[in-house]
Amino acid sequence: MIPHLVSAENGPVLELEQRILEAQPAIERWFRLEWMEHSPPFYASVDLRNGGFKLAPVDTNLFPGGWNNLSDEMLPLAVQAAMAAIEKICPEAKGLLLIPEKHTRNTFYLENLARLTQIFHQAGLKVHVGTVDEAITEPTSVQLPNGDSLLLEPLVRGKRRLGTKDFDPCTILLNNDLSSGVPASLEGLYEQYVLPPLHAGWTTRRKTTHFKSYDDVVKRFAKLIGVDPWMLNPYFAHCGNIDFHERQGEDCLADAVDTVLGKVRKKYKEYGIHEKPFVAVKADAGTYGMGVMMVHDASEVKDLNRKTRNKMSVVKEGMEVRDVIIQEGIPSIERLQEAVCEPVVYMMDRYVVGGFYRVHAERGPSENLNSPGMHFVPLAFDEQFNVTHPDAKPGTNGPNRFYMYGVIARLALVAASYELERTDPETETI
């Protein structure tokens, strides 16, 4: 399935697709060399926005929670990638402990856990789901909408190891982004692999750090294929010491908004783009589309009403917002059945294993689609994403379009590997 693209036949993104297809051998070699020097995150998902004049990532999640939204056709890719990832880290592994969020009532999230359990079971591992939810004190079976069930077990912490009753795994996989902090049970586990590492969680991770790394990556990649890096990269700025309730940091925020909008206006003028520029002001840490507002003018961030201040001041798990990223907004021209959508690409190890469209019928092309009312449509192609058709007309071939999505998503994955190396508390340098 490929969305209806409201763009000219010779639009910049279609030209970008052609460039990427023509450079496929060089691109794949470039990625191979990167992975010889850097380790990819264990898994990740990347939200992309296609404005017709540019295609860029706007968010990279290192604890992806929508595996249930991938099509069944993509499952073999995920299993193969899981095998490769586990073999690199703990080839003798027999068991894997999956630690989820506390969303015991969110059936969509539970289906995500069931899909992850299925993937790693088929990769040859015994999988237990151990929860940090203190309310679960004994093994608890939860029914899923499709009739299956999922067993949630309380964690059992030893001196140096973590498991469940009678289950002592080699590897611990977090599907919990640590927004509320690192549980004591996860600290000091020097005899087990914890994936992703604890410093990948939102307790310490910042979006601006990620996009600084992405800047470095995309400049080199854009030179490789001969395009303006801006076509693949949103401008951004950072503001700290924000307190939306007390209206602290408004001047910094207004100046940053004005600066980013000014840079975008220059690019729009350079390329003859007639859209109205906007920025997304986001909490610098956090997920689930919380703590986000779209701004078209610096004056909009002054004297915010109480509802907006409340929305921006606290994100998931009650985490207070003190830092924000001001990111160039990219209007989405992609549509499914007339509803605005954006592609989300899923990866495990260094492999693209699937994706879906986040679709929102009640939101416009310049709005946040990661909000209540959204739904998901799997990227379901007849062929694998890397089976491209270079002779096909740009914008008309599903695998070609998905391959382009995958290339941009993998650039964000490389950036995440740089980011994790630079922020590793055991190797960080001044």
Short mmCIF file of C-alpha atoms in Angstrom, two decimals:
data_model
loop_
_atom_site.label_atom_id
_atom_site.label_comp_id
_atom_site.label_asym_id
_atom_site.label_seq_id
_atom_site.Cartn_x
_atom_site.Cartn_y
_atom_site.Cartn_z
CA MET A 1 0.00 0.00 0.00
CA ILE A 2 1.31 3.46 -0.89
CA PRO A 3 -0.41 6.70 0.09
CA HIS A 4 -1.91 9.16 -2.33
CA LEU A 5 0.82 11.72 -2.82
CA VAL A 6 -0.40 15.25 -3.46
CA SER A 7 2.72 16.44 -5.24
CA ALA A 8 3.96 17.37 -8.69
CA GLU A 9 5.47 14.65 -10.84
CA ASN A 10 8.86 16.35 -10.64
CA GLY A 11 8.71 17.51 -7.00
CA PRO A 12 11.90 17.58 -4.88
CA VAL A 13 11.03 14.46 -2.86
CA LEU A 14 10.37 12.52 -6.06
CA GLU A 15 13.76 13.69 -7.35
CA LEU A 16 15.24 12.62 -4.00
CA GLU A 17 13.68 9.18 -4.44
CA GLN A 18 15.33 8.89 -7.86
CA ARG A 19 18.70 9.99 -6.44
CA ILE A 20 18.49 7.43 -3.66
CA LEU A 21 17.56 4.61 -6.03
CA GLU A 22 20.41 5.46 -8.40
CA ALA A 23 22.87 5.59 -5.49
CA GLN A 24 21.66 2.38 -3.81
CA PRO A 25 24.99 0.48 -4.08
CA ALA A 26 26.94 3.45 -2.67
CA ILE A 27 24.33 3.98 0.05
CA GLU A 28 24.38 0.38 1.23
CA ARG A 29 28.20 0.41 1.29
CA TRP A 30 28.06 3.66 3.32
CA PHE A 31 25.79 2.00 5.89
CA ARG A 32 27.98 -1.11 6.04
CA LEU A 33 31.03 1.02 6.84
CA GLU A 34 29.09 2.89 9.53
CA TRP A 35 28.06 -0.37 11.21
CA MET A 36 31.66 -1.58 11.15
CA GLU A 37 32.53 1.36 13.44
CA HIS A 38 29.34 1.81 15.47
CA SER A 39 26.80 -0.47 17.14
CA PRO A 40 23.15 0.17 16.26
CA PRO A 41 20.54 0.46 19.01
CA PHE A 42 18.86 -2.87 19.69
CA TYR A 43 15.63 -1.59 18.16
CA ALA A 44 14.07 1.74 17.20
CA SER A 45 11.24 3.42 15.38
CA VAL A 46 11.44 6.69 13.45
CA ASP A 47 8.60 9.10 12.65
CA LEU A 48 9.04 10.70 9.22
CA ARG A 49 7.35 13.67 7.59
CA ASN A 50 7.10 14.09 3.82
CA GLY A 51 6.41 17.69 2.85
CA GLY A 52 6.87 17.15 -0.89
CA PHE A 53 9.90 19.46 -0.76
CA LYS A 54 11.74 17.52 1.97
CA LEU A 55 11.59 14.19 3.79
CA ALA A 56 13.02 14.08 7.30
CA PRO A 57 12.76 12.34 10.66
CA VAL A 58 10.98 14.29 13.38
CA ASP A 59 11.32 11.78 16.23
CA THR A 60 13.37 8.67 17.04
CA ASN A 61 12.07 6.25 19.67
CA LEU A 62 14.51 3.77 21.21
CA PHE A 63 11.76 1.84 23.02
CA PRO A 64 9.22 1.31 20.21
CA GLY A 65 5.82 0.18 21.45
CA GLY A 66 3.78 -0.41 18.29
CA TRP A 67 5.03 -3.78 17.04
CA ASN A 68 1.44 -4.97 16.81
CA ASN A 69 0.86 -2.40 14.04
CA LEU A 70 3.27 -4.11 11.66
CA SER A 71 1.81 -6.37 9.01
CA ASP A 72 2.07 -10.15 9.33
CA GLU A 73 4.02 -10.17 6.06
CA MET A 74 6.87 -8.31 7.77
CA LEU A 75 7.14 -10.77 10.68
CA PRO A 76 9.85 -12.98 9.07
CA LEU A 77 12.07 -9.90 8.65
CA ALA A 78 11.67 -9.07 12.33
CA VAL A 79 12.48 -12.65 13.39
CA GLN A 80 15.62 -12.73 11.25
CA ALA A 81 16.73 -9.36 12.61
CA ALA A 82 16.08 -10.53 16.18
CA MET A 83 18.24 -13.58 15.57
CA ALA A 84 21.08 -11.42 14.25
CA ALA A 85 20.80 -8.97 17.15
CA ILE A 86 20.82 -11.64 19.84
CA GLU A 87 23.69 -13.56 18.22
CA LYS A 88 25.88 -10.46 18.37
CA ILE A 89 25.12 -9.74 22.02
CA CYS A 90 24.63 -13.12 23.70
CA PRO A 91 24.89 -16.00 21.21
CA GLU A 92 24.42 -18.62 23.92
CA ALA A 93 21.18 -16.96 25.13
CA LYS A 94 18.28 -19.26 25.96
CA GLY A 95 15.96 -16.79 27.66
CA LEU A 96 14.94 -13.17 27.40
CA LEU A 97 13.18 -11.11 30.06
CA LEU A 98 10.90 -8.47 28.54
CA ILE A 99 10.17 -5.53 30.85
CA PRO A 100 7.21 -3.42 29.70
CA GLU A 101 5.55 -0.16 30.64
CA LYS A 102 2.89 -0.27 33.34
CA HIS A 103 0.08 -0.08 30.76
CA THR A 104 -1.74 -3.16 32.02
CA ARG A 105 -5.10 -1.74 30.88
CA ASN A 106 -3.98 -0.60 27.43
CA THR A 107 -4.92 -3.53 25.20
CA PHE A 108 -3.11 -2.08 22.17
CA TYR A 109 0.12 -1.91 24.14
CA LEU A 110 -0.42 -5.45 25.46
CA GLU A 111 -0.81 -6.64 21.87
CA ASN A 112 2.54 -4.98 21.18
CA LEU A 113 4.08 -7.08 23.97
CA ALA A 114 2.48 -10.21 22.57
CA ARG A 115 3.98 -9.48 19.14
CA LEU A 116 7.44 -8.91 20.65
CA THR A 117 7.11 -12.16 22.59
CA GLN A 118 6.17 -13.94 19.35
CA ILE A 119 9.16 -12.46 17.49
CA PHE A 120 11.71 -13.56 20.08
CA HIS A 121 10.06 -16.94 20.61
CA GLN A 122 10.38 -17.62 16.89
CA ALA A 123 13.98 -16.40 17.10
CA GLY A 124 14.61 -19.30 19.49
CA LEU A 125 14.30 -17.75 22.92
CA LYS A 126 12.15 -18.49 25.93
CA VAL A 127 10.46 -15.20 26.79
CA HIS A 128 8.97 -14.08 30.11
CA VAL A 129 7.30 -10.71 30.67
CA GLY A 130 8.36 -9.26 34.02
CA THR A 131 6.65 -6.09 35.13
CA VAL A 132 7.85 -3.23 37.34
CA ASP A 133 4.21 -2.61 38.32
CA GLU A 134 4.11 -3.05 42.10
CA ALA A 135 0.40 -3.88 41.91
CA ILE A 136 1.23 -7.22 40.27
CA THR A 137 2.48 -9.47 43.07
CA GLU A 138 1.83 -12.84 41.43
CA PRO A 139 1.72 -14.18 37.86
CA THR A 140 -1.30 -12.55 36.19
CA SER A 141 -2.84 -13.62 32.90
CA VAL A 142 -4.29 -10.78 30.82
CA GLN A 143 -6.76 -11.46 28.02
CA LEU A 144 -6.15 -9.83 24.63
CA PRO A 145 -8.85 -8.76 22.15
CA ASN A 146 -7.89 -11.51 19.70
CA GLY A 147 -8.55 -14.20 22.31
CA ASP A 148 -4.92 -14.82 23.23
CA SER A 149 -3.53 -14.12 26.69
CA LEU A 150 -0.33 -12.62 28.06
CA LEU A 151 1.26 -13.63 31.34
CA LEU A 152 2.69 -10.78 33.42
CA GLU A 153 5.01 -11.80 36.26
CA PRO A 154 6.51 -9.90 39.18
CA LEU A 155 10.25 -9.36 39.01
CA VAL A 156 12.63 -11.23 41.33
CA ARG A 157 15.90 -9.44 42.04
CA GLY A 158 18.98 -11.29 43.18
CA LYS A 159 22.27 -9.77 44.23
CA ARG A 160 23.47 -9.15 40.68
CA ARG A 161 20.75 -10.61 38.47
CA LEU A 162 17.11 -10.01 37.62
CA GLY A 163 14.46 -12.47 36.52
CA THR A 164 11.13 -13.93 37.51
CA LYS A 165 10.42 -16.95 39.68
CA ASP A 166 12.46 -19.90 38.32
CA PHE A 167 13.57 -17.84 35.29
CA ASP A 168 17.12 -16.45 35.10
CA PRO A 169 17.70 -14.96 31.62
CA CYS A 170 20.90 -13.93 29.85
CA THR A 171 19.33 -10.80 28.37
CA ILE A 172 16.86 -8.17 29.59
CA LEU A 173 14.95 -6.23 26.94
CA LEU A 174 13.36 -2.97 28.04
CA ASN A 175 10.14 -1.90 26.38
CA ASN A 176 9.87 0.74 29.07
CA ASP A 177 11.35 4.15 28.23
CA LEU A 178 12.15 4.97 31.89
CA SER A 179 10.23 8.26 31.84
CA SER A 180 9.57 7.93 35.56
CA GLY A 181 13.19 7.10 36.34
CA VAL A 182 15.31 3.95 36.54
CA PRO A 183 13.80 1.36 38.91
CA ALA A 184 16.21 0.16 41.58
CA SER A 185 15.74 -3.41 40.32
CA LEU A 186 17.48 -2.48 37.05
CA GLU A 187 20.58 -0.93 38.59
CA GLY A 188 23.83 -2.83 39.08
CA LEU A 189 23.03 -5.74 36.72
CA TYR A 190 26.62 -6.35 35.68
CA GLU A 191 26.11 -10.03 34.84
CA GLN A 192 23.25 -9.55 32.37
CA TYR A 193 22.80 -7.59 29.15
CA VAL A 194 20.27 -4.76 29.53
CA LEU A 195 18.95 -3.56 26.17
CA PRO A 196 18.66 -0.73 25.32
CA PRO A 197 21.16 0.62 27.89
CA LEU A 198 19.73 2.58 30.80
CA HIS A 199 21.10 5.89 29.50
CA ALA A 200 18.86 5.49 26.43
CA GLY A 201 15.83 6.18 28.64
CA TRP A 202 14.13 9.54 28.94
CA THR A 203 15.54 9.94 32.45
CA THR A 204 18.75 11.11 30.76
CA ARG A 205 18.15 11.17 26.99
CA ARG A 206 17.40 14.44 25.15
CA LYS A 207 16.00 14.98 21.66
CA THR A 208 18.36 17.86 20.97
CA THR A 209 21.33 15.54 21.62
CA HIS A 210 19.92 13.11 19.08
CA PHE A 211 19.37 15.75 16.40
CA LYS A 212 22.87 17.17 16.93
CA SER A 213 24.15 13.70 16.07
CA TYR A 214 21.74 13.52 13.15
CA ASP A 215 23.18 16.81 11.85
CA ASP A 216 26.62 15.21 11.70
CA VAL A 217 25.34 12.10 9.95
CA VAL A 218 23.14 13.79 7.36
CA LYS A 219 25.79 16.28 6.23
CA ARG A 220 28.07 13.45 5.18
CA PHE A 221 25.25 11.42 3.65
CA ALA A 222 23.88 14.38 1.67
CA LYS A 223 27.34 14.92 0.20
CA LEU A 224 27.43 11.26 -0.83
CA ILE A 225 24.23 11.51 -2.91
CA GLY A 226 24.62 15.15 -3.92
CA VAL A 227 21.65 16.84 -2.25
CA ASP A 228 21.12 19.79 0.09
CA PRO A 229 21.23 18.40 3.67
CA TRP A 230 18.19 20.54 4.49
CA MET A 231 16.06 18.25 2.31
CA LEU A 232 16.67 15.49 4.88
CA ASN A 233 16.99 17.48 8.08
CA PRO A 234 14.75 19.77 10.17
CA TYR A 235 16.29 22.88 11.67
CA PHE A 236 16.07 23.01 15.46
CA ALA A 237 17.02 24.99 18.54
CA HIS A 238 16.97 24.39 22.30
CA CYS A 239 15.66 26.30 25.31
CA GLY A 240 16.33 25.32 28.91
CA ASN A 241 15.13 26.52 32.30
CA ILE A 242 11.54 26.58 31.08
CA ASP A 243 8.63 26.71 33.50
CA PHE A 244 5.35 26.96 31.66
CA HIS A 245 3.31 27.35 34.85
CA GLU A 246 5.43 30.26 36.09
CA ARG A 247 5.94 31.64 32.57
CA GLN A 248 9.70 31.41 32.92
CA GLY A 249 11.79 31.16 29.75
CA GLU A 250 9.23 32.78 27.44
CA ASP A 251 11.79 35.22 25.98
CA CYS A 252 14.24 32.42 25.21
CA LEU A 253 11.44 30.43 23.63
CA ALA A 254 10.21 33.35 21.51
CA ASP A 255 13.76 34.13 20.32
CA ALA A 256 14.38 30.48 19.39
CA VAL A 257 11.08 30.23 17.51
CA ASP A 258 11.92 33.43 15.62
CA THR A 259 15.40 32.15 14.75
CA VAL A 260 14.23 28.79 13.41
CA LEU A 261 11.35 30.36 11.46
CA GLY A 262 13.79 32.85 9.94
CA LYS A 263 16.08 30.07 8.71
CA VAL A 264 13.13 28.17 7.28
CA ARG A 265 11.82 31.27 5.46
CA LYS A 266 15.19 31.68 3.73
CA LYS A 267 15.07 28.07 2.53
CA TYR A 268 11.48 28.43 1.38
CA LYS A 269 12.48 31.50 -0.63
CA GLU A 270 15.49 29.66 -2.08
CA TYR A 271 13.32 26.78 -3.30
CA GLY A 272 10.20 28.76 -4.21
CA ILE A 273 8.08 27.08 -1.54
CA HIS A 274 4.84 28.91 -0.78
CA GLU A 275 3.91 27.13 2.47
CA LYS A 276 3.66 29.10 5.72
CA PRO A 277 6.59 28.06 7.95
CA PHE A 278 5.87 26.69 11.41
CA VAL A 279 7.76 25.00 14.23
CA ALA A 280 6.94 22.23 16.67
CA VAL A 281 7.78 23.09 20.27
CA LYS A 282 8.32 19.80 22.08
CA ALA A 283 9.44 18.61 25.46
CA ASP A 284 13.10 17.70 25.02
CA ALA A 285 12.46 14.38 26.76
CA GLY A 286 9.40 12.20 26.46
CA THR A 287 7.16 10.44 24.03
CA TYR A 288 3.54 9.56 23.14
CA GLY A 289 3.12 12.93 21.42
CA MET A 290 2.77 14.70 24.78
CA GLY A 291 4.15 18.17 25.44
CA VAL A 292 3.88 19.32 21.80
CA MET A 293 2.49 22.52 20.27
CA MET A 294 2.68 23.92 16.76
CA VAL A 295 3.69 27.58 16.42
CA HIS A 296 3.62 29.86 13.36
CA ASP A 297 4.86 33.06 14.98
CA ALA A 298 7.06 33.90 17.99
CA SER A 299 4.24 35.93 19.53
CA GLU A 300 2.22 32.73 20.01
CA VAL A 301 4.52 31.44 22.77
CA LYS A 302 3.99 34.50 24.95
CA ASP A 303 1.00 34.69 27.28
CA LEU A 304 -0.08 31.11 26.62
CA ASN A 305 -3.50 30.26 28.04
CA ARG A 306 -3.77 28.02 31.08
CA LYS A 307 -4.86 24.95 29.09
CA THR A 308 -1.80 25.14 26.83
CA ARG A 309 0.56 25.80 29.75
CA ASN A 310 -0.82 22.76 31.56
CA LYS A 311 -0.44 20.63 28.43
CA MET A 312 3.16 21.70 27.91
CA SER A 313 4.33 21.59 31.53
CA VAL A 314 4.00 17.85 32.22
CA VAL A 315 4.46 14.82 29.99
CA LYS A 316 4.32 11.05 30.45
CA GLU A 317 4.59 9.69 34.01
CA GLY A 318 4.20 13.24 35.35
CA MET A 319 7.71 14.23 34.20
CA GLU A 320 8.01 18.02 34.39
CA VAL A 321 9.14 19.87 31.29
CA ARG A 322 12.20 22.05 31.86
CA ASP A 323 13.82 21.85 28.42
CA VAL A 324 12.24 22.07 24.99
CA ILE A 325 13.34 21.54 21.43
CA ILE A 326 12.07 23.98 18.82
CA GLN A 327 11.97 21.94 15.62
CA GLU A 328 11.17 23.00 12.08
CA GLY A 329 7.69 21.80 11.21
CA ILE A 330 7.18 19.76 8.06
CA PRO A 331 3.63 19.68 6.65
CA SER A 332 2.62 16.19 5.56
CA ILE A 333 1.36 15.84 2.00
CA GLU A 334 0.69 12.12 2.39
CA ARG A 335 -2.90 10.92 2.51
CA LEU A 336 -4.75 7.68 3.06
CA GLN A 337 -8.42 7.91 2.11
CA GLU A 338 -8.13 11.72 2.29
CA ALA A 339 -6.84 11.58 5.90
CA VAL A 340 -3.44 13.09 6.70
CA CYS A 341 -0.81 10.48 7.53
CA GLU A 342 2.88 10.05 8.23
CA PRO A 343 5.12 6.98 7.88
CA VAL A 344 6.71 5.33 10.90
CA VAL A 345 9.60 2.94 10.21
CA TYR A 346 10.56 0.10 12.58
CA MET A 347 14.05 -1.33 12.85
CA MET A 348 15.77 -4.04 14.82
CA ASP A 349 19.54 -4.05 14.97
CA ARG A 350 20.56 -2.43 11.65
CA TYR A 351 17.64 -3.80 9.65
CA VAL A 352 14.37 -2.22 8.57
CA VAL A 353 11.69 -4.74 9.51
CA GLY A 354 8.45 -2.92 8.70
CA GLY A 355 6.39 0.11 9.45
CA PHE A 356 2.98 1.71 9.31
CA TYR A 357 1.19 4.95 8.58
CA ARG A 358 -0.01 7.00 11.52
CA VAL A 359 -3.32 8.33 10.22
CA HIS A 360 -5.49 11.09 11.69
CA ALA A 361 -8.70 12.11 9.93
CA GLU A 362 -9.28 15.11 12.19
CA ARG A 363 -5.86 16.74 11.96
CA GLY A 364 -4.40 18.95 9.27
CA PRO A 365 -1.06 18.58 7.46
CA SER A 366 0.70 20.97 9.86
CA GLU A 367 -0.60 19.39 13.07
CA ASN A 368 0.66 16.72 15.46
CA LEU A 369 -0.75 13.36 14.30
CA ASN A 370 0.47 11.48 17.40
CA SER A 371 -2.66 12.35 19.38
CA PRO A 372 -6.00 10.82 20.39
CA GLY A 373 -8.07 9.84 17.38
CA MET A 374 -5.15 8.47 15.35
CA HIS A 375 -5.12 4.98 13.90
CA PHE A 376 -2.51 2.86 12.15
CA VAL A 377 -2.36 1.26 8.73
CA PRO A 378 0.48 -1.24 8.14
CA LEU A 379 2.95 -0.82 5.34
CA ALA A 380 1.99 -4.03 3.56
CA PHE A 381 3.97 -4.54 0.38
CA ASP A 382 4.06 -7.59 -1.84
CA GLU A 383 7.86 -7.46 -1.80
CA GLN A 384 10.51 -6.74 0.81
CA PHE A 385 11.52 -3.11 1.21
CA ASN A 386 14.97 -3.61 -0.34
CA VAL A 387 13.61 -5.18 -3.56
CA THR A 388 13.57 -1.90 -5.47
CA HIS A 389 12.53 -1.13 -9.04
CA PRO A 390 14.86 1.65 -10.27
CA ASP A 391 13.07 1.90 -13.62
CA ALA A 392 9.70 2.68 -12.04
CA LYS A 393 8.43 6.26 -12.17
CA PRO A 394 9.18 8.03 -8.85
CA GLY A 395 6.21 8.04 -6.50
CA THR A 396 4.44 5.13 -8.17
CA ASN A 397 6.16 2.06 -6.72
CA GLY A 398 5.56 0.90 -3.14
CA PRO A 399 8.92 -0.84 -2.50
CA ASN A 400 10.79 2.15 -3.94
CA ARG A 401 8.99 4.53 -1.62
CA PHE A 402 9.48 2.24 1.39
CA TYR A 403 13.16 1.89 0.54
CA MET A 404 13.51 5.69 0.66
CA TYR A 405 11.67 5.76 3.99
CA GLY A 406 14.08 3.09 5.24
CA VAL A 407 17.18 4.99 4.14
CA ILE A 408 16.14 8.14 6.03
CA ALA A 409 15.12 6.09 9.07
CA ARG A 410 18.48 4.32 9.07
CA LEU A 411 20.24 7.70 9.04
CA ALA A 412 18.40 8.42 12.29
CA LEU A 413 19.47 4.98 13.55
CA VAL A 414 23.12 5.81 12.83
CA ALA A 415 22.62 9.11 14.65
CA ALA A 416 21.17 7.23 17.63
CA SER A 417 24.26 5.01 17.74
CA TYR A 418 26.48 8.14 17.84
CA GLU A 419 24.22 9.62 20.50
CA LEU A 420 24.40 6.57 22.76
CA GLU A 421 28.18 6.40 22.42
CA ARG A 422 28.57 10.07 23.32
CA THR A 423 26.26 9.87 26.33
CA ASP A 424 27.46 6.54 27.73
CA PRO A 425 28.33 7.32 31.36
CA GLU A 426 31.12 4.72 31.30
CA THR A 427 32.91 6.24 28.30
CA GLU A 428 31.74 9.86 28.22
CA THR A 429 34.53 12.39 27.88
CA ILE A 430 34.54 16.13 28.51
#
